[in-house]
XYZ file of C-alpha atoms in Angstrom:
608
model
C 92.844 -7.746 -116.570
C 94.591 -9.335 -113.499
C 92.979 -8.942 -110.115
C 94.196 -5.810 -107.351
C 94.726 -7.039 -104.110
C 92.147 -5.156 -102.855
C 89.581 -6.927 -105.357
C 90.793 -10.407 -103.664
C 90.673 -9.237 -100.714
C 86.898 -7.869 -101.130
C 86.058 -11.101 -102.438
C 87.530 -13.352 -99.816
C 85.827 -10.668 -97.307
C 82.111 -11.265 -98.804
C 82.915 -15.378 -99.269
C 83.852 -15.017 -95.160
C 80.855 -13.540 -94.680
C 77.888 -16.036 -96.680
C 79.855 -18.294 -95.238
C 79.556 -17.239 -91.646
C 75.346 -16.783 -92.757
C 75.730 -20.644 -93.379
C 77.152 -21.771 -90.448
C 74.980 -19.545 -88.671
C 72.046 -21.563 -90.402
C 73.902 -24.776 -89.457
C 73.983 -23.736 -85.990
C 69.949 -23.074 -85.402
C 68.998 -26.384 -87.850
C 71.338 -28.085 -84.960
C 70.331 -26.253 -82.020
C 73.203 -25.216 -80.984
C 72.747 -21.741 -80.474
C 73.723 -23.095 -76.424
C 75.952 -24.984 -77.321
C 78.296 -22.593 -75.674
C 76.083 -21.018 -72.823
C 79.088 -18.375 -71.928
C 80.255 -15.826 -74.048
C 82.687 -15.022 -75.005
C 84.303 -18.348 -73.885
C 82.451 -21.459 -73.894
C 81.866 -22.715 -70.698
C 84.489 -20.455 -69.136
C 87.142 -21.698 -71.593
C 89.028 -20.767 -74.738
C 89.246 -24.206 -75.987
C 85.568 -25.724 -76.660
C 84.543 -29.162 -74.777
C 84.733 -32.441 -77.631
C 80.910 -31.637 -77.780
C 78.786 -31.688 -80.751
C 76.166 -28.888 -80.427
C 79.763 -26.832 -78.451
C 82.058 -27.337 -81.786
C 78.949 -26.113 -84.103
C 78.341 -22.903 -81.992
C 82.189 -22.540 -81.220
C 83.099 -22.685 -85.283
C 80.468 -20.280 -85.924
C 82.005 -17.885 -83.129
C 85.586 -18.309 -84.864
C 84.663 -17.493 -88.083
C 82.702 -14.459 -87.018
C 86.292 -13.555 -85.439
C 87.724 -14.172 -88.767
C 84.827 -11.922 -91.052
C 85.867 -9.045 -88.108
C 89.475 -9.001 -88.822
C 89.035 -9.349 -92.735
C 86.161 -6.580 -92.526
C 88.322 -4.311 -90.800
C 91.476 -5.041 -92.858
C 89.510 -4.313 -95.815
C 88.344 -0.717 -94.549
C 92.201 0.073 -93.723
C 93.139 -0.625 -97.008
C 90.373 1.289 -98.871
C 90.708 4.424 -96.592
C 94.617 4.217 -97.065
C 94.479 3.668 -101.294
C 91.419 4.057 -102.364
C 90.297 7.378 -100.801
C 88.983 8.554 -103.667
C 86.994 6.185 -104.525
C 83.854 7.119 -101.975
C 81.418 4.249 -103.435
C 84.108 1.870 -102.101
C 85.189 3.358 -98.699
C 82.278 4.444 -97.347
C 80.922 1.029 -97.705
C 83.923 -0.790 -96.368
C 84.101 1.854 -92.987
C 80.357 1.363 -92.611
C 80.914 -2.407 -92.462
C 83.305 -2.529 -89.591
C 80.534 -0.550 -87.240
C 78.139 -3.614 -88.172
C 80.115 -5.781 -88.414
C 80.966 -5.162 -84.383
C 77.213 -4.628 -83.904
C 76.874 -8.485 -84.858
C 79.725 -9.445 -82.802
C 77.229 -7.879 -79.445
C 74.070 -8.845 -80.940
C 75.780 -12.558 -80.773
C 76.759 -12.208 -77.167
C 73.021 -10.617 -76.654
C 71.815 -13.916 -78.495
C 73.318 -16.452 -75.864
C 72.637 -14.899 -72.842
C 69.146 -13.536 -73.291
C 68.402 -17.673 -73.858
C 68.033 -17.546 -77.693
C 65.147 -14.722 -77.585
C 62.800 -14.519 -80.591
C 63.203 -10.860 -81.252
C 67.014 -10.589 -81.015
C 67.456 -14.085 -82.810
C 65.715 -12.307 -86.064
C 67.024 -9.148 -85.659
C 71.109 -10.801 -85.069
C 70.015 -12.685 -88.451
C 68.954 -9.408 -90.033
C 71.969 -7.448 -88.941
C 74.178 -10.375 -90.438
C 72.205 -9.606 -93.664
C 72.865 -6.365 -93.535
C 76.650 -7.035 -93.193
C 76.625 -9.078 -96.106
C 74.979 -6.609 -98.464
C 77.709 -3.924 -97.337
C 80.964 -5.839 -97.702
C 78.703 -7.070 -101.372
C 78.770 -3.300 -102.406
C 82.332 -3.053 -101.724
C 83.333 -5.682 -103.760
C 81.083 -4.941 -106.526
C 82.032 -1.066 -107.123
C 85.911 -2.979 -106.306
C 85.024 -4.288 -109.902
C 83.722 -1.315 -111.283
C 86.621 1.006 -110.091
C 90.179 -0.045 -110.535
C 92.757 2.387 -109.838
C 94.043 4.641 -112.442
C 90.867 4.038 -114.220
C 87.821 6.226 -114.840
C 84.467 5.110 -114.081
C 82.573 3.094 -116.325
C 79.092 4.288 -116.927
C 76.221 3.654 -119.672
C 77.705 0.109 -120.524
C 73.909 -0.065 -121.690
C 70.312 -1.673 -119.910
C 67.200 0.527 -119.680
C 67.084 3.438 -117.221
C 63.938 1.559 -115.001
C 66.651 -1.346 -114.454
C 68.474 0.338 -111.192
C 64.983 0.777 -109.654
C 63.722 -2.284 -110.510
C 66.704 -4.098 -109.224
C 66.941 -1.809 -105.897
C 62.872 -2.981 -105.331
C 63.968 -6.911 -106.280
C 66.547 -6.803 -103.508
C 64.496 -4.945 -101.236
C 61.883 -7.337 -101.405
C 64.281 -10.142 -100.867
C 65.116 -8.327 -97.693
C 61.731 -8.359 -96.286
C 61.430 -11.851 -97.360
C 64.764 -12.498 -95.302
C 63.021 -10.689 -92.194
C 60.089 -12.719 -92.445
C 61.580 -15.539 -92.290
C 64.123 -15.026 -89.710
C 60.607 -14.661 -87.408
C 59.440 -17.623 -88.953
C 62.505 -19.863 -87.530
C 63.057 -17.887 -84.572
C 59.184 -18.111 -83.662
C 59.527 -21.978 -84.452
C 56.801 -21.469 -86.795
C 58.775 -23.462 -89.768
C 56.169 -26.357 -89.550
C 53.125 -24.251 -89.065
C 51.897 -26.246 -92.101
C 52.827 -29.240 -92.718
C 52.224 -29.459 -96.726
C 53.562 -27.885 -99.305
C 52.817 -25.724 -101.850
C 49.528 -25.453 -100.577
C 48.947 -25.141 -96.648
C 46.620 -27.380 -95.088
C 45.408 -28.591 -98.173
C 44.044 -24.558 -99.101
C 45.543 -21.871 -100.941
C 44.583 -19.159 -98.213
C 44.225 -21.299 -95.074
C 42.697 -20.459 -91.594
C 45.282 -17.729 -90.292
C 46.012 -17.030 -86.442
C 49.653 -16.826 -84.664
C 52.166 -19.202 -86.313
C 49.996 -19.548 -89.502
C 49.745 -16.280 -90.473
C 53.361 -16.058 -90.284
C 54.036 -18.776 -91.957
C 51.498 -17.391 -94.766
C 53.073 -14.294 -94.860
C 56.593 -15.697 -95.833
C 54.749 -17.419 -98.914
C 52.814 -15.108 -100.167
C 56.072 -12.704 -100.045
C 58.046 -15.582 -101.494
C 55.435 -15.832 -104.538
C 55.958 -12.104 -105.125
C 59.472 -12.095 -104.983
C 59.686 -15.105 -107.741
C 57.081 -13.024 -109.409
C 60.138 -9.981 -109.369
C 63.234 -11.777 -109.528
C 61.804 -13.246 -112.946
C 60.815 -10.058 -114.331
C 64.531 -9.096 -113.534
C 66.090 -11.668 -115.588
C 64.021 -11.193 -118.211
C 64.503 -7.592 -118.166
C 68.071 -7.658 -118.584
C 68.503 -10.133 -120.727
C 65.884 -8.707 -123.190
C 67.689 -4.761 -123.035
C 68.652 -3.853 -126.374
C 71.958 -3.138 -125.503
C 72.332 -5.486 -122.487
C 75.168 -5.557 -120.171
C 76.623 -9.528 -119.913
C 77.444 -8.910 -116.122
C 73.607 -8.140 -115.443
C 72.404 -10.798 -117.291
C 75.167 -13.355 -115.364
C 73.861 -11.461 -112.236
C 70.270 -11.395 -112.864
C 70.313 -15.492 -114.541
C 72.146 -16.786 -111.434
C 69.590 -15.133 -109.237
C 66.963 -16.531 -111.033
C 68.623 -20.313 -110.583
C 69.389 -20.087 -106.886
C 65.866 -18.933 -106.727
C 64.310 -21.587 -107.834
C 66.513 -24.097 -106.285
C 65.162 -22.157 -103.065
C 61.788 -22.973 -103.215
C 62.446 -27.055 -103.835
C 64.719 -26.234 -100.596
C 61.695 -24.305 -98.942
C 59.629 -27.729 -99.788
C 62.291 -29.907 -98.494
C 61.942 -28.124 -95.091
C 58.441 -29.190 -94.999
C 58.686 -32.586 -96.258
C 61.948 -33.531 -94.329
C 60.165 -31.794 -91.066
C 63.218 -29.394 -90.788
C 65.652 -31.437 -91.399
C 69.378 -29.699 -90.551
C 70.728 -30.445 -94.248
C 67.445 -28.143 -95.793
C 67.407 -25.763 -93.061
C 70.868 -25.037 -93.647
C 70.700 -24.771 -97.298
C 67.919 -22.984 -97.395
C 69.843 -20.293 -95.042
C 72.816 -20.483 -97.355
C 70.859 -19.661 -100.276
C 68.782 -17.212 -98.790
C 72.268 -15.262 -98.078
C 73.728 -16.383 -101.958
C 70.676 -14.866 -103.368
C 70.642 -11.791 -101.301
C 73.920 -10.767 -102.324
C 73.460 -11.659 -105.811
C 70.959 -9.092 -105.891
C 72.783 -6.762 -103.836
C 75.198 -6.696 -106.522
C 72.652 -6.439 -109.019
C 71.357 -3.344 -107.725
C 74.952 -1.815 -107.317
C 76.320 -2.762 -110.673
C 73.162 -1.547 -112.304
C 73.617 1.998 -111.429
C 77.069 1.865 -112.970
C 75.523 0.842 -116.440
C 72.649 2.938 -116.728
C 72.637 4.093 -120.872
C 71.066 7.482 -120.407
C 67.667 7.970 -121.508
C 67.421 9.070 -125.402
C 65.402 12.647 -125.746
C 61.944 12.296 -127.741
C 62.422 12.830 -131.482
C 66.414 12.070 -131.105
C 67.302 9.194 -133.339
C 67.529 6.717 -130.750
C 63.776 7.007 -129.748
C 61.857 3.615 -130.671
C 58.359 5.821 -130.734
C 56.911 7.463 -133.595
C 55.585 10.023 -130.832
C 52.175 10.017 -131.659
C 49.773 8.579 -129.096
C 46.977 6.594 -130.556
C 43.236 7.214 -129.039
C 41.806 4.899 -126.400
C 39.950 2.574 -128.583
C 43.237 1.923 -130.814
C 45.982 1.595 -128.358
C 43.421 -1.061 -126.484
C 42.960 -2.809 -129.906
C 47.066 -2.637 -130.164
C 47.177 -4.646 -126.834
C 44.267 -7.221 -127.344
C 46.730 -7.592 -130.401
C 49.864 -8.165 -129.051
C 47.999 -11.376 -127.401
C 47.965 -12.809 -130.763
C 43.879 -13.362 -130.320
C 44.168 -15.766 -133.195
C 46.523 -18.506 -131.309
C 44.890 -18.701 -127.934
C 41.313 -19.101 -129.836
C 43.841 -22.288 -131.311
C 44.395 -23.093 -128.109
C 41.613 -22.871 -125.962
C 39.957 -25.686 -128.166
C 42.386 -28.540 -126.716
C 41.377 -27.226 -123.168
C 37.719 -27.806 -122.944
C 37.801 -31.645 -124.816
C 40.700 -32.274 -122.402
C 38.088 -31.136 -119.719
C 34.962 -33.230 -120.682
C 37.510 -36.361 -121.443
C 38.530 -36.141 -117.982
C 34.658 -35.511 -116.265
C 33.289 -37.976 -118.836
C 30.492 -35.467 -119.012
C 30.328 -31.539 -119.493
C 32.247 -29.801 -116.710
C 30.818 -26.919 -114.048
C 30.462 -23.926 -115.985
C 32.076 -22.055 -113.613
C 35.247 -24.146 -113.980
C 35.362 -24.181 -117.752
C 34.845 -20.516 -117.562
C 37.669 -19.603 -114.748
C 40.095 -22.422 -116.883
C 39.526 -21.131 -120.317
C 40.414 -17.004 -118.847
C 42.967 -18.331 -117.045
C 44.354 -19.984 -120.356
C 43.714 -17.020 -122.362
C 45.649 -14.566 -120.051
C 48.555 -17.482 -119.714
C 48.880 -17.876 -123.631
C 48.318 -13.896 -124.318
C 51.464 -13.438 -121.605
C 53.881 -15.898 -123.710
C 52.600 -14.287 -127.278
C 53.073 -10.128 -125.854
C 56.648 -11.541 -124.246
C 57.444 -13.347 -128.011
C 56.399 -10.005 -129.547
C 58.723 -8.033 -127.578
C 61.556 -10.243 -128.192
C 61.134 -11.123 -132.040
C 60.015 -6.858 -133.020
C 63.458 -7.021 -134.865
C 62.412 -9.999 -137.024
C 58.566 -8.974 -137.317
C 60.400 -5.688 -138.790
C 61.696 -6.956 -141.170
C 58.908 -9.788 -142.361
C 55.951 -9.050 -144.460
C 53.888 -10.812 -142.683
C 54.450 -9.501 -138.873
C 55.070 -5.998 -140.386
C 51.694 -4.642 -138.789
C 52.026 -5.662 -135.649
C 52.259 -3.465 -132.696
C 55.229 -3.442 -132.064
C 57.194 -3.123 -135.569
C 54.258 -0.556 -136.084
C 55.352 1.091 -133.419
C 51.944 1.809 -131.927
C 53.333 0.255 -128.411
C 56.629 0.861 -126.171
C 58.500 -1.888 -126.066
C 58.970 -1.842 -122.682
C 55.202 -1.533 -121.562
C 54.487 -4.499 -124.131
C 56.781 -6.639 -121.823
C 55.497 -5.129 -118.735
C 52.204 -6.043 -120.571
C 52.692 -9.704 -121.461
C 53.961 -9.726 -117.708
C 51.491 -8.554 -115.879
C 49.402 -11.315 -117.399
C 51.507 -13.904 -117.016
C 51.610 -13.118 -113.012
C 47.447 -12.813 -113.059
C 47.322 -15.806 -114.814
C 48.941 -17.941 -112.587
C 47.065 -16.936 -109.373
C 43.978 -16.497 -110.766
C 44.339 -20.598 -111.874
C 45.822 -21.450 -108.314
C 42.667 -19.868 -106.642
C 39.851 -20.361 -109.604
C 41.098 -23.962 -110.441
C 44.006 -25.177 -108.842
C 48.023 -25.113 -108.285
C 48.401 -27.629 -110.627
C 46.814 -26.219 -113.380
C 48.261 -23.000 -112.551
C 52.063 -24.349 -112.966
C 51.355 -26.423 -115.869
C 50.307 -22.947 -117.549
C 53.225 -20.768 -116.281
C 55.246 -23.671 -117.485
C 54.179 -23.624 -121.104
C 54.587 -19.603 -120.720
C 58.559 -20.268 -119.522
C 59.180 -22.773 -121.948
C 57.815 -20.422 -125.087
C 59.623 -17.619 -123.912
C 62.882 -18.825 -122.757
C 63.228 -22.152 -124.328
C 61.922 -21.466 -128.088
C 62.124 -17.850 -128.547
C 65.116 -16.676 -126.475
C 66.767 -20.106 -127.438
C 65.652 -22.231 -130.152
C 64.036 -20.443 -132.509
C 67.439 -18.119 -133.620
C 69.265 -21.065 -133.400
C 67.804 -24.449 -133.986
C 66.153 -26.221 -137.365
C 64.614 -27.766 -134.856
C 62.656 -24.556 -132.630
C 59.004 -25.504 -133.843
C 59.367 -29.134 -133.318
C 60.838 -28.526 -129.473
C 58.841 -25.367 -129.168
C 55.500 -27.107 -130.019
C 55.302 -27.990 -126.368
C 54.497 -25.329 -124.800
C 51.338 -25.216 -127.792
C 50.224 -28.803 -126.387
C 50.506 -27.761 -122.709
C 46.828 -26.280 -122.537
C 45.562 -30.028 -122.545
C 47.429 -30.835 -119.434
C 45.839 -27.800 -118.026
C 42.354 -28.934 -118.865
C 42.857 -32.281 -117.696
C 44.542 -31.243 -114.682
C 41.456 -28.651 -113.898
C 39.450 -31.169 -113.681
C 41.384 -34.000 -111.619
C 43.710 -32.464 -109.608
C 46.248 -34.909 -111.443
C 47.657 -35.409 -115.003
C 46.350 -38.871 -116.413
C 47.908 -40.739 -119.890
C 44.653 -39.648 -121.893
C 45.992 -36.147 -121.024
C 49.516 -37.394 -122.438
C 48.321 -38.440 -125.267
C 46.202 -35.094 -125.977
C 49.471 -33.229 -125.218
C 51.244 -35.544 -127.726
C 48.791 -34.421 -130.302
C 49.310 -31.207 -130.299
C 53.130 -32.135 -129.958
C 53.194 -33.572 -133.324
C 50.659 -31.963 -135.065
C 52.265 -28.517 -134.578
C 55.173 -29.034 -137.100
C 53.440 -29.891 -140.179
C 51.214 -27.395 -139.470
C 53.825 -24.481 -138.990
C 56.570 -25.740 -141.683
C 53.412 -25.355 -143.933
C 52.864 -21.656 -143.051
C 56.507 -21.734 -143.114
C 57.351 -22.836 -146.633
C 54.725 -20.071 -148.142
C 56.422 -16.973 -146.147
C 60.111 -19.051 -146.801
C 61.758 -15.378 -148.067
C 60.843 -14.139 -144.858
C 62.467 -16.638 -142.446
C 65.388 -16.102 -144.373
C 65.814 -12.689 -144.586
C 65.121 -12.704 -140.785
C 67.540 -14.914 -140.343
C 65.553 -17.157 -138.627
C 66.871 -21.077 -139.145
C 63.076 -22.603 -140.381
C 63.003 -25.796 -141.758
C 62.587 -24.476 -145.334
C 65.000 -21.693 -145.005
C 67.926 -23.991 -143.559
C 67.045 -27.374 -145.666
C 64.719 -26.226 -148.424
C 61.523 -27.212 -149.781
C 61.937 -30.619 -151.047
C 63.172 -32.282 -147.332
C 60.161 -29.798 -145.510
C 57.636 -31.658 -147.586
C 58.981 -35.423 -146.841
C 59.162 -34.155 -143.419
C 55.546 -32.932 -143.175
C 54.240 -36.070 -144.829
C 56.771 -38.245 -141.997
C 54.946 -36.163 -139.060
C 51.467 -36.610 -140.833
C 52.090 -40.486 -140.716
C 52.800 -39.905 -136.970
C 50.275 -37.810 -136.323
C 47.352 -40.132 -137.879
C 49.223 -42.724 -135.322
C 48.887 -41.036 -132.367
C 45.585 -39.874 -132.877
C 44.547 -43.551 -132.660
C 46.610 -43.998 -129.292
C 43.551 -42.594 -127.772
C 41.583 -45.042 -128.409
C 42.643 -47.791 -126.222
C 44.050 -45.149 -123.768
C 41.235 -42.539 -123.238
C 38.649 -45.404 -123.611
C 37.447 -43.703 -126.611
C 33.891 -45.031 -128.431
C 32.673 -44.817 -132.081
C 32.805 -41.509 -132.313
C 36.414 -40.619 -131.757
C 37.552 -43.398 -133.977
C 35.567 -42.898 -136.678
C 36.992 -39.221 -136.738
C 40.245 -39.900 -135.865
C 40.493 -42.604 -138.862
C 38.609 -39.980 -141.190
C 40.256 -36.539 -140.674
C 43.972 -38.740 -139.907
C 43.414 -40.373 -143.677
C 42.311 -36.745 -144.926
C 45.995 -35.394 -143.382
C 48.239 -37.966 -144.756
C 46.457 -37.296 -148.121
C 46.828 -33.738 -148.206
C 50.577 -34.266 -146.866
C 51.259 -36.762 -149.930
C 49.374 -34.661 -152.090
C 52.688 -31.553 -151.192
C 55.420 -33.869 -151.384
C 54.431 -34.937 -155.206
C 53.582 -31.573 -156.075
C 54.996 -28.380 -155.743
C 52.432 -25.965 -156.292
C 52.859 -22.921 -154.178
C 48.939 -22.845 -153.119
C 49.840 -26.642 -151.875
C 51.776 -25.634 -148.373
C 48.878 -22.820 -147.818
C 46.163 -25.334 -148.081
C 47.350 -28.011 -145.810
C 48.069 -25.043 -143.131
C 44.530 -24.192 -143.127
C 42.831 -27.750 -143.169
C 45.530 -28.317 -140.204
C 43.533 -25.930 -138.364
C 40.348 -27.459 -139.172
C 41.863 -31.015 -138.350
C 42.558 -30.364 -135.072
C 39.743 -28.265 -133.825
C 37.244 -31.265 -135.210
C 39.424 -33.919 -134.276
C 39.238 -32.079 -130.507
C 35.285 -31.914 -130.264
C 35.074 -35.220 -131.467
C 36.893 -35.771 -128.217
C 34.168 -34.173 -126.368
C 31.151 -35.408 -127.941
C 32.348 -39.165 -127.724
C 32.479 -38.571 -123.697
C 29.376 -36.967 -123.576
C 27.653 -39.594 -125.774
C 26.878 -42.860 -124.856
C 28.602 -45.075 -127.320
C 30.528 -48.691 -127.222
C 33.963 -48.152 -126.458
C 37.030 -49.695 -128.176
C 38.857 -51.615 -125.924
């Protein structure tokens, strides 16, 4: 359907006006905000001296003409055809009376001499602008003439308040840092992501500022994640939220490498001025989030009705805590947890603090239970309808849905703090990484999709190495590479393995495995071809970790032992076969991993 004028308008209306938050960005990374002392002529004239900081502060003035005319234009024409339509005229009225409030806070600006408390609160009035003229132009979209409303397009009833708290903690974030550059307080530390080399640094005037604005910016991530994943995982999800809620998520994070790039270029004007623009981009984004979202609300489904996922019967204490220690998958991050510690001695060439190994392996556990509750929330469709997954919490509908993902995000957040305090910032990304890349990359992407999910998805399996190593050192070495690489090519053999015995499964969940999509005879070739690899890499350690007697003799020993069992499936085709090598995979790496440890604990002669 065509666009009403009133839609463009809207539109150009809210473009005027992020733009106007840009070049009012441009103008403080410049200092220009005297550029023009007078106001509202510069330097007692219409026309602008040919001076730099005067052009800046004079295009900023014109524009904010411009966003006046087009704010008020826009409230004429809703009060004149669109009467009806309240969410849309009340809106566009309101923004004329701040939109004039700007215009005086501006002239306030100059001649009180660029004063800290009106510079934040000028910047938090043009916020406020932009979310208005936002709502008009969203519910613009939502109501065309001659149409009805459109309601219950379909997310979860929690979305609108979720989405209302998101933006609303973007706005204090917005406040906070309009203090932080109006107080000059921008380089109160002069590293980044930590601040003065600390997590929680000495605090006291500009500092604690300055720590205040992180700590609110960690949250906020922390929020405008749980957002996107929240509406793209609805079961009946609406496609503008999830546009809405994605592209908040990407301007996000190109915020924070913006945010760094303040510190490391010392506030230079190109990163101040981005990071203003996209501090306005993502507020409206979210703005709009908010407004669509109570447009789209399904309405909630009475208990016992046949839309109700529950089975409304609440399990005791004891057995909805065993549901949740379930949903972790306990299993997996026992799997995982052994490449951690040998990663950890490798690195310390002896046995780690206690303490460290202790606060690394929790903060591992709660990282990898996070990514398997998230997985279970997202594949309970497919572990319906396999065998094998049929008992699980969710299909056994012993959990909400929704509290499993609250779940499996709740840990995810603890996880990663508890590493950057416990161990360190590094360690704590790494893990957060391997929990975004097995939720969004394999299981929202890949593993619906690709023959090739477990053999891109075994990376975020391998990740808990880096995290060891990185515990230790601060850094990520190439023994910790190769440890990763491992588990990177280990993990296929041992899953198409587990695969090819539950093959009727995968394909009547429709999920494209390796045996499923190709059949058995190319999943055997390929397990012995990632064996052969495998036994390979394993020996890369050698010369790269420094490895002694120990290691090699294993390595040679279990590797030999794996392509054996691997040759052993491709000539036969025994149905115990694939079940057999699964298991022994398990024991393969969790020796091959404490040889690891004992060889740098143990004096031996190295291989070099």
């Amino acid at each position: 359907m065509p666009m009403t004028r009133f839609q463009k308008l809207a539109i150009v209306t809210t473009a005027s006006t992020l733009l106007l938050v840009a070049v009012g960005g441009l103008v403080r990374a410049t200092g220009s905000g005297l550029g023009c002392p007078g106001w509202p002529t510069c330097f007692g004239r219409w026309i602008p001296p040919l001076e730099y900081h005067a052009i800046i502060e004079y295009a900023h003035r014109l524009l904010a003409s411009v966003v006046v005319v087009l704010v008020a234009l826009q409230a004429l024409v809703a009060w004149r055809r669109l009467r009806t339509r309240a969410a849309i005229v009340r809106p566009a009225v309101a923004a004329v009376g701040v939109v004039l409030l700007q215009a005086a806070l501006g002239g306030v600006v100059v001649r009180g001499g660029l004063h800290t408390t009106v510079v934040a609160l000028h910047f938090t009035t043009a916020m406020a602008l932009l979310a208005v003229v936002t709502v008009v132009a969203a519910n613009a979209f939502r109501f065309h003439p001659g149409r009805a409303p459109q309601e219950a397009d379909g997310t979860d009833p929690g979305f609108p308040r979720l989405a209302l708290g998101t933006a609303a903690a973007v706005g204090a974030l917005l406040v906070v840092g309009a203090y932080v550059r109006a107080e000059g307080a921008g380089l109160a530390f002069r590293d980044w992501p930590l601040m003065d080399g600390r997590l929680v640094p000495t605090l006291g005037g500009a500092a604690t500022l300055m720590f205040v604005h992180r700590v609110l910016a960690a949250l906020v991530s922390v929020l405008v994640v749980w957002l996107a994943v929240r509406a793209r995982t609805s079961p009946a999800r609406s496609r503008d939220l999830v546009a809405l809620t994605t592209t908040a998520l990407a301007l996000f994070g190109a915020q924070i490498l913006v945010g760094a790039a303040n510190v490391w270029s010392e506030l230079g004007a190109p990163a101040v001025t981005a990071h203003v623009a996209l501090s306005g981009t993502i507020w409206g984004v979210l703005v709009a989030t908010a407004t669509l979202s109570r447009r789209l609300v399904r309405p909630t489904v009475p208990a016992g009705s046949a839309g109700d996922r529950s089975n409304g019967k609440r399990g005791s204490l004891r057995e909805t805590t065993a549901a949740y220690v379930q949903l972790t998958k306990p299993r997996i991050i026992e799997l995982l947890l052994i490449t951690t510690v040998p990663a950890m001695v490798l690195a310390e060439r002896r046995m780690p603090s206690p303490w460290l190994v202790l606060a690394t392996l929790l903060g591992g556990a709660l990282a990898a239970g996070s990514a398997n509750a998230i997985n279970c929330y997202l594949d309970r469709d497919i572990d319906e309808v396999m065998r094998r997954t049929r008992r699980r919490p969710l299909p056994s509908h012993r959990i909400d849905p929704e509290r499993a993902l609250a779940f499996g995000y709740a840990l995810g957040a603890v996880s990663f703090f508890f590493l950057a305090i416990a161990v360190n910032v590094l360690a704590a990304s790494l893990a957060l990484s391997a929990i975004a890349f097995y939720v969004f990359v394999y299981t929202m992407w890949l593993k619906r999709t690709s023959v090739q999910n477990i053999v891109v998805g075994g990376a975020a399996g391998a990740v808990p190495a880096l995290v060891g190593w990185a515990a230790v050192t601060g850094t990520v070495g190439p023994p910790a590479w190769v440890l990763f690489a491992i588990v990177f090519v280990w993990t296929p053999p041992h899953f198409w393995a587990l695969a090819m015995r539950y093959q009727g499964d995968y394909a009547a969940a429709g999920v494209p495995m390796l045996p499923v999509v190709r059949g058995s005879d190319e999943t055997r070739r390929q397990i012995l071809l990632y064996s052969l690899v495998l036994f390979a890499t394993s020996l890369l350690l050698i010369p790269v970790g420094r490895m002694g007697a120990v290691y090699a003799a294993t390595a040679l020993v279990l590797g030999s032992w794996f392509v054996w069992r691997a040759l052993r499936l491709w000539r036969e085709a025994s149905p115990a076969e694939p079940i057999h090598l699964f298991r022994f995979s398990i024991v393969y790496l969790g020796l091959l991993f404490a040889s690891v440890a004992v060889d740098a604990i143990v004096p031996s002669g190295t291989f070099t």
